[in-house]
mmCIF file of C-alpha atoms and ligand atoms in Angstrom:
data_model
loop_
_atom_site.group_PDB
_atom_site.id
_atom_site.type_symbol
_atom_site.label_atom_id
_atom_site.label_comp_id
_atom_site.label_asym_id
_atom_site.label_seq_id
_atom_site.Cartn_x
_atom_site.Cartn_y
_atom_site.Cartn_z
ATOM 1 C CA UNK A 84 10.142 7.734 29.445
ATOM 2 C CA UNK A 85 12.937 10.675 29.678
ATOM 3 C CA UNK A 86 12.392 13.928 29.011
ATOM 4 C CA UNK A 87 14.285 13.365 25.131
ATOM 5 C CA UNK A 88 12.318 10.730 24.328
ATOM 6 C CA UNK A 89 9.075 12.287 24.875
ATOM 7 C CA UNK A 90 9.887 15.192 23.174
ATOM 8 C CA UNK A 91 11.300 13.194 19.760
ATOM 9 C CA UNK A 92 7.892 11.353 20.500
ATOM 10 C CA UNK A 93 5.884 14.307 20.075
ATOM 11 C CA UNK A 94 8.060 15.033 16.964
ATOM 12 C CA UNK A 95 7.449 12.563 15.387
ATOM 13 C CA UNK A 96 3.871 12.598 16.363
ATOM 14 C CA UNK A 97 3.636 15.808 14.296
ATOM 15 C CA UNK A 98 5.235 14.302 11.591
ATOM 16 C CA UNK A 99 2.709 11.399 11.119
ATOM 17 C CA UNK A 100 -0.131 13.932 11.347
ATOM 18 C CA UNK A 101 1.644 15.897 8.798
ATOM 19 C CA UNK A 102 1.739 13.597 6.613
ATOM 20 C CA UNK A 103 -2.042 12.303 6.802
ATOM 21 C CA UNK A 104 -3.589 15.505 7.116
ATOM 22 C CA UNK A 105 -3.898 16.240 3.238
ATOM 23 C CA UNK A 106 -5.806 13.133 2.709
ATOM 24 C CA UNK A 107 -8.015 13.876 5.324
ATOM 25 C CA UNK A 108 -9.297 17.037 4.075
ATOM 26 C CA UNK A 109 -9.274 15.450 0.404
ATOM 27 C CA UNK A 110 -12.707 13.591 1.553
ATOM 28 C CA UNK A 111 -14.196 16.820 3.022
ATOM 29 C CA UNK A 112 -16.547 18.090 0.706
ATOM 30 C CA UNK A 113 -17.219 21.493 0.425
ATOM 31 C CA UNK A 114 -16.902 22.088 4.186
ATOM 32 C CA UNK A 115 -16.485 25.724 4.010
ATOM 33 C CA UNK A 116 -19.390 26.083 1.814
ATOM 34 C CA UNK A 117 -21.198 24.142 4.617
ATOM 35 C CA UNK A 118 -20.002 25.873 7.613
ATOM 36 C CA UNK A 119 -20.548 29.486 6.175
ATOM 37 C CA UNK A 120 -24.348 28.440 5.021
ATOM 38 C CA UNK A 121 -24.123 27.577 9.411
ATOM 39 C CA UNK A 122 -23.793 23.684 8.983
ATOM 40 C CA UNK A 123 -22.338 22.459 12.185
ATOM 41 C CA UNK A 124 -19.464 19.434 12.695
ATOM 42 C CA UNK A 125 -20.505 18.556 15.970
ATOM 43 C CA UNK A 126 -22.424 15.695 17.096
ATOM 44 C CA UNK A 127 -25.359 16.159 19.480
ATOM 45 C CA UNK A 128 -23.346 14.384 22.389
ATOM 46 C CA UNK A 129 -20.680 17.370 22.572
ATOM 47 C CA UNK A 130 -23.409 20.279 22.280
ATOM 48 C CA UNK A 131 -25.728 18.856 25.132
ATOM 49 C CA UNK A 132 -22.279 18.116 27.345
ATOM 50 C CA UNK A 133 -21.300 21.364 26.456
ATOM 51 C CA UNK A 134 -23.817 23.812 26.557
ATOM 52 C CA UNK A 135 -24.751 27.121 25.959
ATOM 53 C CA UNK A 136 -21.515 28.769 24.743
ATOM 54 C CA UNK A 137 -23.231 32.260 23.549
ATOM 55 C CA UNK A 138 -20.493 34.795 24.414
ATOM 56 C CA UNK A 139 -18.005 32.664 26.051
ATOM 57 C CA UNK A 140 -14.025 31.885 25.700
ATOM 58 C CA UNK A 141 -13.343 28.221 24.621
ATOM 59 C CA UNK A 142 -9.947 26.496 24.108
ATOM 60 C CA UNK A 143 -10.595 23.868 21.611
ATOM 61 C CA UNK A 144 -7.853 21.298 21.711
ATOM 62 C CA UNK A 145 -6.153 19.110 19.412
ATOM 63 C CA UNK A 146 -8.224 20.811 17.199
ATOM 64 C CA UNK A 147 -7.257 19.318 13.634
ATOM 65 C CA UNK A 148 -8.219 21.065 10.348
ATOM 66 C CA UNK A 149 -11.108 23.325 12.705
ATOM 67 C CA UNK A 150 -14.142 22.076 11.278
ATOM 68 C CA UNK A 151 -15.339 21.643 14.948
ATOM 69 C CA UNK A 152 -13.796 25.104 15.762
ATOM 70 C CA UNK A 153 -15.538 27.075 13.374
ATOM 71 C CA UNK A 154 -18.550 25.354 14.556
ATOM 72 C CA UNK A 155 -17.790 26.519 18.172
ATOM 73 C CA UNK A 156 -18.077 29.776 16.378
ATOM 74 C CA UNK A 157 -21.255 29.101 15.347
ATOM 75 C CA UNK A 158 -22.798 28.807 18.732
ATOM 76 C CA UNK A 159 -21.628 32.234 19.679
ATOM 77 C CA UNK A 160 -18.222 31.163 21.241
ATOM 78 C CA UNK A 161 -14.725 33.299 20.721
ATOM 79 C CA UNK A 162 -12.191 30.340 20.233
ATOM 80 C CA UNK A 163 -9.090 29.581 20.431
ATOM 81 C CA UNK A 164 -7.994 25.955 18.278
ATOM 82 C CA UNK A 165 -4.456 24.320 19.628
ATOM 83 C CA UNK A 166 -2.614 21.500 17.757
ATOM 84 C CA UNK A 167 0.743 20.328 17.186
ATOM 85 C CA UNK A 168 0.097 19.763 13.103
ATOM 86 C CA UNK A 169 1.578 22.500 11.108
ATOM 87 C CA UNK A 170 -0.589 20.636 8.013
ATOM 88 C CA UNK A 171 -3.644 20.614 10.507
ATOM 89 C CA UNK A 172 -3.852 24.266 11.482
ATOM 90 C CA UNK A 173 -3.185 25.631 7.546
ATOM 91 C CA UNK A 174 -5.580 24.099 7.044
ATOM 92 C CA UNK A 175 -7.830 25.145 9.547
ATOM 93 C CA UNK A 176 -6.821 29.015 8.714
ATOM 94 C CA UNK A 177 -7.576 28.201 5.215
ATOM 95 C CA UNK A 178 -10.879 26.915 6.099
ATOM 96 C CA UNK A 179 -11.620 29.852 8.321
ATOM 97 C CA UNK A 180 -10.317 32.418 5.720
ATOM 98 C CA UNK A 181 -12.863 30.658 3.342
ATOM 99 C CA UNK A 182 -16.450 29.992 5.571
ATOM 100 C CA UNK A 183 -15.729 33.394 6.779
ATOM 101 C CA UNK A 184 -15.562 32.469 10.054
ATOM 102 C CA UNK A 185 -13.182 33.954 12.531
ATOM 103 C CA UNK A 186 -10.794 32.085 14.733
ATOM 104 C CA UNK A 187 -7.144 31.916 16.348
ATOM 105 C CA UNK A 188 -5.406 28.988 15.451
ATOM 106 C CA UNK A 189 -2.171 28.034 17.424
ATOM 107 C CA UNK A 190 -0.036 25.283 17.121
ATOM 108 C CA UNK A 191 1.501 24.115 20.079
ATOM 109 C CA UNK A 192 1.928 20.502 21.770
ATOM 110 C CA UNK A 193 -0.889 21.070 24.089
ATOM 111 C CA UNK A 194 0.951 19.840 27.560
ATOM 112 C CA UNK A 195 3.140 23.190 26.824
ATOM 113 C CA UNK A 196 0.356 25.223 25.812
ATOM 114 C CA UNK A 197 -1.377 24.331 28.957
ATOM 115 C CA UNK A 198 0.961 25.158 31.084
ATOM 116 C CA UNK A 199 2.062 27.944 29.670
ATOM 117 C CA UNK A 200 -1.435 29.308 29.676
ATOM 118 C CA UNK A 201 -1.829 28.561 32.946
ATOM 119 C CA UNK A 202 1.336 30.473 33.525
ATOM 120 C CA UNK A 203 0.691 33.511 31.614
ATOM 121 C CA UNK A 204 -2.863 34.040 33.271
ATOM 122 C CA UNK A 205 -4.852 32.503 30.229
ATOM 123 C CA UNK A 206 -8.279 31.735 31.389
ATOM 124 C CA UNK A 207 -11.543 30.002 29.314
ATOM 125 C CA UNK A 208 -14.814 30.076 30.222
ATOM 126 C CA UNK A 209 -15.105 26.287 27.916
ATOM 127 C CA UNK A 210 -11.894 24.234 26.985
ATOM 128 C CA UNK A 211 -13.251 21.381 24.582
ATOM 129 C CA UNK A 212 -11.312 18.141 23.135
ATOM 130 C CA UNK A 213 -12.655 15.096 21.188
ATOM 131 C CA UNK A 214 -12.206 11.978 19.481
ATOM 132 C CA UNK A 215 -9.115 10.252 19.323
ATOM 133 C CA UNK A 216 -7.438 12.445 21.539
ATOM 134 C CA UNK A 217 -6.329 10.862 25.123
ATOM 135 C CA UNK A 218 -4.291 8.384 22.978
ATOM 136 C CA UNK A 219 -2.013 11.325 22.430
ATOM 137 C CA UNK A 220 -1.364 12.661 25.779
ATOM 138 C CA UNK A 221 1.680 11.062 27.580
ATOM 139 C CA UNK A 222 0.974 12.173 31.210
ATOM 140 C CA UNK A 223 -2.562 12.690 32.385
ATOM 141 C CA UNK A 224 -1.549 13.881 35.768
ATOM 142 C CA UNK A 225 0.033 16.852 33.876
ATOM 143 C CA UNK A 226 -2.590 17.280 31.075
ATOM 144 C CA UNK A 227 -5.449 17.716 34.028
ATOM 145 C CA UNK A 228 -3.599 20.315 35.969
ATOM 146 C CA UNK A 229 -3.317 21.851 32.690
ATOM 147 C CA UNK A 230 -6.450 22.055 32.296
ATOM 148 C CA UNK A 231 -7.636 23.260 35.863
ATOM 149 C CA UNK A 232 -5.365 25.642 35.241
ATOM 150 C CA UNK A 233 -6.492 27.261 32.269
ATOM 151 C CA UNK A 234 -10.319 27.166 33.266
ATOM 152 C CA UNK A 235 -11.522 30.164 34.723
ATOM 153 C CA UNK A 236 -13.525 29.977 38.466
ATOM 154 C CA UNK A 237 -16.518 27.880 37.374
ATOM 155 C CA UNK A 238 -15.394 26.976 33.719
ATOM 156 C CA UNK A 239 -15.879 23.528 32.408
ATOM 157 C CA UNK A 240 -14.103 21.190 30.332
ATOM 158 C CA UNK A 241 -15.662 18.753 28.005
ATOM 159 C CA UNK A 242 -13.938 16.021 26.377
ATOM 160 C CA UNK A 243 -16.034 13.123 24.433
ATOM 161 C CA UNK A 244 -13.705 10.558 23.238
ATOM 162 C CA UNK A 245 -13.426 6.889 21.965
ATOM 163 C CA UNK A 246 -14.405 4.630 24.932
ATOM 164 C CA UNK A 247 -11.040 2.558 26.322
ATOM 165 C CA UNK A 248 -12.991 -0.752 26.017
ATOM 166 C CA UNK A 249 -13.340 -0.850 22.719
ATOM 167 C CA UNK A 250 -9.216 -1.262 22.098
ATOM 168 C CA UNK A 251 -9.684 -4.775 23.660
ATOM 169 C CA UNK A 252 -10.641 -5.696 20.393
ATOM 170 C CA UNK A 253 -9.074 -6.477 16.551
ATOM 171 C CA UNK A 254 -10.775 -4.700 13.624
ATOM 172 C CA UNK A 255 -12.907 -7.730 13.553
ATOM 173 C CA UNK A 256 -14.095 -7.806 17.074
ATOM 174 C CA UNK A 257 -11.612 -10.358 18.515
ATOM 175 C CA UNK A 258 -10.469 -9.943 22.144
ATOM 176 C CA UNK A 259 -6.723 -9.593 21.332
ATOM 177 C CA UNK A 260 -5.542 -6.806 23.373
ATOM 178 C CA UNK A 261 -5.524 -6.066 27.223
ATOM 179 C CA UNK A 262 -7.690 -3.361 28.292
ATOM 180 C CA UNK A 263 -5.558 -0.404 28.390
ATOM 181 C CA UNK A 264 -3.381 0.765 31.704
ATOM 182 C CA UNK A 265 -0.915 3.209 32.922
ATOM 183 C CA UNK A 266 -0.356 5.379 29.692
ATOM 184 C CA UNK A 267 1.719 2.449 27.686
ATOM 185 C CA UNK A 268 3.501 3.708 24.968
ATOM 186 C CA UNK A 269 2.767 1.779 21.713
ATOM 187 C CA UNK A 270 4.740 2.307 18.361
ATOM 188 C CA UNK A 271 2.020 2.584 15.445
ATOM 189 C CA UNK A 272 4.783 1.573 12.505
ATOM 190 C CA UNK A 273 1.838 2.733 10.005
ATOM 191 C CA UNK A 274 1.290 5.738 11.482
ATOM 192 C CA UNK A 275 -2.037 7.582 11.277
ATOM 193 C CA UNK A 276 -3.924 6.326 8.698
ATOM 194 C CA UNK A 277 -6.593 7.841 6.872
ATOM 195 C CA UNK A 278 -9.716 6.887 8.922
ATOM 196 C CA UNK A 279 -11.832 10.048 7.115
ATOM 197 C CA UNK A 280 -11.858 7.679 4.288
ATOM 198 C CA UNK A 281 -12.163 4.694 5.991
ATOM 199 C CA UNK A 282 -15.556 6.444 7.612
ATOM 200 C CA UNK A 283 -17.182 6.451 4.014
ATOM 201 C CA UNK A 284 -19.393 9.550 5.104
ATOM 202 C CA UNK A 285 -19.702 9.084 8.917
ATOM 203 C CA UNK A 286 -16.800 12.382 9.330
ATOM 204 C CA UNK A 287 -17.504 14.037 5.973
ATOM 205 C CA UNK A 288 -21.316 16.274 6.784
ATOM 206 C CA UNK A 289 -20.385 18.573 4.221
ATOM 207 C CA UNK A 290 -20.341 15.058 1.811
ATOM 208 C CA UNK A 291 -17.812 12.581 1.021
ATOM 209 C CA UNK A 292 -15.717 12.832 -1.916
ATOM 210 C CA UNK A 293 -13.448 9.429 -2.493
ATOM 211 C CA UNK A 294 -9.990 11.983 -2.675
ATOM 212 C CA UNK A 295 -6.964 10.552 -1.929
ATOM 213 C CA UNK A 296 -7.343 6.645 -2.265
ATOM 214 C CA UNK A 297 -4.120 5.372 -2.239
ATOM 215 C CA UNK A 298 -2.634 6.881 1.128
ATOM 216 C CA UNK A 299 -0.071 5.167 3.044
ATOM 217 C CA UNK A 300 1.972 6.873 5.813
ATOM 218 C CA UNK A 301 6.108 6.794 6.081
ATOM 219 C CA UNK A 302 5.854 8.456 9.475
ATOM 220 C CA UNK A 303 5.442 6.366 12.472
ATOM 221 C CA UNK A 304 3.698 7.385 15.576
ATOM 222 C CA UNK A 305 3.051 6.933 19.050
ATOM 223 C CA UNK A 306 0.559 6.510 20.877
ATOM 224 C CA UNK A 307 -0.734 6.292 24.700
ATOM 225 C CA UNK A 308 -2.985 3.576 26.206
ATOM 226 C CA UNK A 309 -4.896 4.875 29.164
ATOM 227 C CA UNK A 310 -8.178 3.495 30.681
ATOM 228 C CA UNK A 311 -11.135 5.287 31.520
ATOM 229 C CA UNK A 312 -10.653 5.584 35.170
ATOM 230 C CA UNK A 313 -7.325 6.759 35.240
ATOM 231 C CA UNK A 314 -8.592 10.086 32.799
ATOM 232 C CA UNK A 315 -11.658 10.300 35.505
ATOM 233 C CA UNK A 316 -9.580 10.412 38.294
ATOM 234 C CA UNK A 317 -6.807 12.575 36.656
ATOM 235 C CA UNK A 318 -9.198 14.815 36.002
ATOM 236 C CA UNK A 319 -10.710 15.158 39.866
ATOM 237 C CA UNK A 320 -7.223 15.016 40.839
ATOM 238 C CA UNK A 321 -6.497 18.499 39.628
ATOM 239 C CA UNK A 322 -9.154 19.514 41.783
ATOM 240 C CA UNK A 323 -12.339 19.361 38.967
ATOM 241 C CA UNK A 324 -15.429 18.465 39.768
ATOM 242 C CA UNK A 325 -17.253 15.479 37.146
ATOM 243 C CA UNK A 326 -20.635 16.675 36.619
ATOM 244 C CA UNK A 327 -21.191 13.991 33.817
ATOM 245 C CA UNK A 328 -19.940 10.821 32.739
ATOM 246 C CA UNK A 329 -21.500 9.236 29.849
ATOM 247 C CA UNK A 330 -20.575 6.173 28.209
ATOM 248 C CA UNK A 331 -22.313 5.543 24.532
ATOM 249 C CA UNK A 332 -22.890 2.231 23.108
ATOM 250 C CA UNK A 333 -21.946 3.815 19.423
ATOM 251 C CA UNK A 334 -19.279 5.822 17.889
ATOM 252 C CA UNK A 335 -19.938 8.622 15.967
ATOM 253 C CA UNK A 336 -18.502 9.348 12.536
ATOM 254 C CA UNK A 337 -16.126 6.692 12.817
ATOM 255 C CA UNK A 338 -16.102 3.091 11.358
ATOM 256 C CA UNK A 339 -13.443 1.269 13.814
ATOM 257 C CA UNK A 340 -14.596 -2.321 13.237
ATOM 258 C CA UNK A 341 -15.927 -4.830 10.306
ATOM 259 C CA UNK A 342 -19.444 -4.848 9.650
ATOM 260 C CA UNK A 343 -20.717 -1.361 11.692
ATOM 261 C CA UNK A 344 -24.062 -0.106 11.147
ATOM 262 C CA UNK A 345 -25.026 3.270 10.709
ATOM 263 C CA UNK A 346 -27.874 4.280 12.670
ATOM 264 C CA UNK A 347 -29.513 7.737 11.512
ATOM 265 C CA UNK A 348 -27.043 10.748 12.634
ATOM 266 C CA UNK A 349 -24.021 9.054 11.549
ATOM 267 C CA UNK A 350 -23.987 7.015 14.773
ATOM 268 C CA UNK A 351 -22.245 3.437 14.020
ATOM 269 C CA UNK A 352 -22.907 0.511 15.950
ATOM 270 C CA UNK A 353 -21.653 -2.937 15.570
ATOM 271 C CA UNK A 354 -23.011 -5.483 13.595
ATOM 272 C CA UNK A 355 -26.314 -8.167 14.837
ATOM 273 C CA UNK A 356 -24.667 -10.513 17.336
ATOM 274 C CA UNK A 357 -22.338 -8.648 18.779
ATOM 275 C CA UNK A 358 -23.408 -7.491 22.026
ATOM 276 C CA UNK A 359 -23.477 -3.339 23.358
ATOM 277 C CA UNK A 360 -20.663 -2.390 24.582
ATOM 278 C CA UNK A 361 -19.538 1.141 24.940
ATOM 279 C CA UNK A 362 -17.831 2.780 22.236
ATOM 280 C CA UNK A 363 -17.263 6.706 22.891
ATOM 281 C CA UNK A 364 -17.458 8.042 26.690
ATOM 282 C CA UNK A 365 -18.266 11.972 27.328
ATOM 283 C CA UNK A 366 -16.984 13.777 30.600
ATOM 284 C CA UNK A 367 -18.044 17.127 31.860
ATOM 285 C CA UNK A 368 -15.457 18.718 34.418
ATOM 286 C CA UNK A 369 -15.893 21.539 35.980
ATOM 287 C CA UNK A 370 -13.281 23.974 38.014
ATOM 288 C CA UNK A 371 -14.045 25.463 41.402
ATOM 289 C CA UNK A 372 -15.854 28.840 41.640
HETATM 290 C C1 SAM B 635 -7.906 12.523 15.950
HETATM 291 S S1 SAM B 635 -7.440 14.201 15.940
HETATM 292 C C2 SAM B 635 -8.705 14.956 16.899
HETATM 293 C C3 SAM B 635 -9.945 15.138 16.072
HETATM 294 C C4 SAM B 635 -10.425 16.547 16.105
HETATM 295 N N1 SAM B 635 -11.115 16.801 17.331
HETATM 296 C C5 SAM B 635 -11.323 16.876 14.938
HETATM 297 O O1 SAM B 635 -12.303 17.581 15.151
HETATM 298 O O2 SAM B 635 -11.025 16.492 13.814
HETATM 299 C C6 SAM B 635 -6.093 14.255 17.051
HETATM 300 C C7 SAM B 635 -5.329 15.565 16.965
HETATM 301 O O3 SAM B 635 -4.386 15.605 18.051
HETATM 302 C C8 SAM B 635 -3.261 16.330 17.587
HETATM 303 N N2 SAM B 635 -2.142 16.050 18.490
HETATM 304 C C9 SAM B 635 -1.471 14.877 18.653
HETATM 305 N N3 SAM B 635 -0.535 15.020 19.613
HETATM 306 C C10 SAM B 635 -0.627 16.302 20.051
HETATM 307 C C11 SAM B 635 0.072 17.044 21.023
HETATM 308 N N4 SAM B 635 1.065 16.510 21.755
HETATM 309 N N5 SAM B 635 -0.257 18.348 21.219
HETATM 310 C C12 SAM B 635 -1.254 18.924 20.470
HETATM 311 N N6 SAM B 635 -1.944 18.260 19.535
HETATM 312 C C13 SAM B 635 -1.641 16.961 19.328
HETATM 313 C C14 SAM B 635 -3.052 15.846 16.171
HETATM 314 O O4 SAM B 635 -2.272 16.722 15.414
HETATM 315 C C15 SAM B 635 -4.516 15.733 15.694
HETATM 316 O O5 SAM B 635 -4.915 16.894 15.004
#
């Protein structure tokens, strides 16, 4: 892909989660209420990977509306929330403005921000990215030296994200993709969809409120197929170190398939008869000291 076309791709990227982002947060509940009485987004799988973050810098990225940000906060971190949705980060300001919680929101396509932080002298103890975000990175080899170069001597990047394998598969668990390779580009003609709905509860911990029903996108999007591996090995080949590699045989939040469970925890897993598989993997990377 040229330099032009990944750009309009991006653009139009921001456009689709423009467009989505309002129905999103029309599900959330009173999440500011939550977050301010010290409620926490996070699931248990991005605290442990993470750690202690008591008086340390974290980059959260592709950060959304904040919810996860704010909780950051929570723990005692100073952050710092990048995403490309204009929609995404009002609303995380708003959100902030209202739990009370103090944060720096800035929206930026986060191969630019990366590099440009790396450029400027920007260092983070922590950077942190989850769900449903390696699908929107066109070139890994460029994200990971991003990263590295952002982290400061002995900082550690977590990312916990939906598990490659699980693509293989149709919304109603038939085999009717290839496993994904090599960052293919594929046009998503309904653009993002409204999956906090869709997760009846399993994204909503301040409670679910049915909102926007009726949602349908007009903004196409793109997105980028990449297997497990090739994030593993972009990662070590900006020079981190994987201290952890975790593959989960549940998805949190999320209700990708027909017929998922929900197991205490908001952990889904897929219906009797169909076997384990993993849905979500977690990587801990950390830079040289
Ligand atoms: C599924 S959401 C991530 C979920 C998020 N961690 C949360 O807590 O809700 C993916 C995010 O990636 C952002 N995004 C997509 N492409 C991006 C890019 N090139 N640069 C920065 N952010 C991007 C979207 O705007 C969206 O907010």
């Amino acid at each position: 892909m040229s330099g032009g076309d990944l750009s309009s791709a991006r653009e139009q990227n921001r456009r689709s989660w423009n467009a989505a982002v309002g129905a999103h947060d029309s599900h959330r509940g009173d999440l500011s209420g939550f977050l301010r009485k010290g409620g926490l987004t996070l699931f248990p799988e991005e605290r442990e990977l993470l750690g202690d973050l008591r008086g340390e810098t974290v980059a959260h990225l592709q950060c959304n509306s904040g919810g996860d940000s704010l909780s950051l906060v929570s723990l005692g971190a100073e952050v710092t929330g990048v995403d490309i949705s204009d929609e995404a980060l009002a609303s995380a300001r708003r959100l902030s403005e209202e739990a009370g919680i103090p944060a720096r929101f800035e929206r930026a396509d986060v191969h630019g921000w990366l590099e440009g932080g790396a450029r400027a002298g920007r260092r983070f103890d922590a950077v942190f990215s989850s769900y449903g975000v390696v699908c929107w990175l066109p070139d890994l080899g460029a994200w990971a030296d991003g990263l590295a170069g952002v982290l400061r001597p002995g900082g550690r990047f977590v990312l916990v994200d939906f598990h490659p394998a699980s693509e293989v598969f149709d919304e109603r668990w038939r085999p009717v993709r290839d496993y994904p390779r090599g960052g293919e580009g594929v046009a998503l003609e309904e653009g993002v969809g409204d999956y906090v709905g869709g997760s009846r509860g399993g994204l909503t911990p301040a409670g679910f409120v049915p909102g926007r029903e009726d949602f349908e996108n007009t903004e196409p999007a793109r997105l980028y197929r990449w297997g497990l591996g090739e994030v593993v090995t972009a990662l070590a080949g900006a020079g981190l170190r994987i201290t952890a590699l975790t593959e989960y045989p549940y998805s949190n939040g999320e209700r990708h398939f027909a017929g998922m469970r929900e197991l205490p925890g908001r952990r889904m897993v897929p219906p009797e008869g169909v076997p384990a598989l993993p849905l979500m993997y977690g990587v801990r990377a950390e830079a040289r000291r």
